[in-house]
Short mmCIF file of C-alpha atoms in Angstrom, two decimals:
data_model
loop_
_atom_site.label_atom_id
_atom_site.label_comp_id
_atom_site.label_asym_id
_atom_site.label_seq_id
_atom_site.Cartn_x
_atom_site.Cartn_y
_atom_site.Cartn_z
CA MET A 1 -2.78 -30.87 -2.20
CA SER A 2 -4.32 -29.46 -5.39
CA VAL A 3 -5.68 -26.46 -6.52
CA GLU A 4 -9.11 -27.19 -5.71
CA GLN A 5 -8.91 -28.05 -1.99
CA PHE A 6 -6.37 -25.02 -1.36
CA LEU A 7 -7.67 -22.14 0.78
CA SER A 8 -6.53 -19.18 -0.32
CA LEU A 9 -6.98 -15.15 0.04
CA ALA A 10 -7.94 -14.85 -3.50
CA GLY A 11 -9.69 -11.38 -3.85
CA PHE A 12 -8.57 -9.81 -0.64
CA ALA A 13 -6.80 -6.56 -0.49
CA GLY A 14 -5.57 -4.19 2.06
CA GLY A 15 -3.83 -1.70 3.30
CA ILE A 16 -2.34 1.02 5.89
CA GLY A 17 -1.01 4.68 5.65
CA PHE A 18 0.24 7.47 8.37
CA LYS A 19 2.14 10.41 8.67
CA VAL A 20 5.18 11.17 9.89
CA LYS A 21 5.82 15.71 10.38
CA LYS A 22 5.58 16.17 6.70
CA ILE A 23 5.42 12.39 5.11
CA GLN A 24 3.29 9.94 4.20
CA PHE A 25 3.80 6.42 3.96
CA ASP A 26 1.10 4.29 2.55
CA TYR A 27 1.53 0.25 2.36
CA GLY A 28 -1.26 -2.23 -0.10
CA PHE A 29 -1.30 -5.62 -0.44
CA SER A 30 -3.53 -7.63 -2.77
CA THR A 31 -4.27 -10.76 -3.66
CA TYR A 32 -5.38 -11.73 -7.12
CA HIS A 33 -4.33 -15.58 -7.62
CA LEU A 34 -3.31 -18.19 -6.15
CA ALA A 35 -0.10 -17.72 -7.85
CA GLY A 36 0.79 -14.49 -6.75
CA SER A 37 0.45 -11.66 -4.94
CA THR A 38 1.11 -7.56 -5.30
CA HIS A 39 2.82 -5.54 -2.55
CA HIS A 40 2.94 -1.83 -2.82
CA LEU A 41 4.51 0.60 -1.00
CA GLY A 42 4.38 4.64 -0.88
CA ILE A 43 6.00 7.51 0.27
CA ARG A 44 4.20 11.09 -0.24
CA LEU A 45 5.88 14.63 0.47
CA ALA A 46 3.35 17.86 0.43
CA ILE A 47 5.79 20.02 -1.07
CA ARG A 48 3.92 23.19 -0.22
CA GLU A 49 4.42 22.15 3.39
CA TRP A 50 8.64 22.15 3.10
CA ILE A 51 8.57 25.54 0.57
CA LYS A 52 7.66 28.56 2.56
CA PRO A 53 5.27 31.53 0.43
CA LYS A 54 7.50 34.50 -0.45
CA ILE A 55 5.20 37.40 0.16
#
């Protein structure tokens, strides 16, 4: 199959994220070219929620 006949998702991007208690998980997927794509994984912590304020 030649490149001209190949169907691809070039230019497509998507992602999802969800929060479990005080930790948020994010995933992203991007296709920039027929040769490959990128995957991104993120973990986010809200440090202010973990530390009790001193009063």
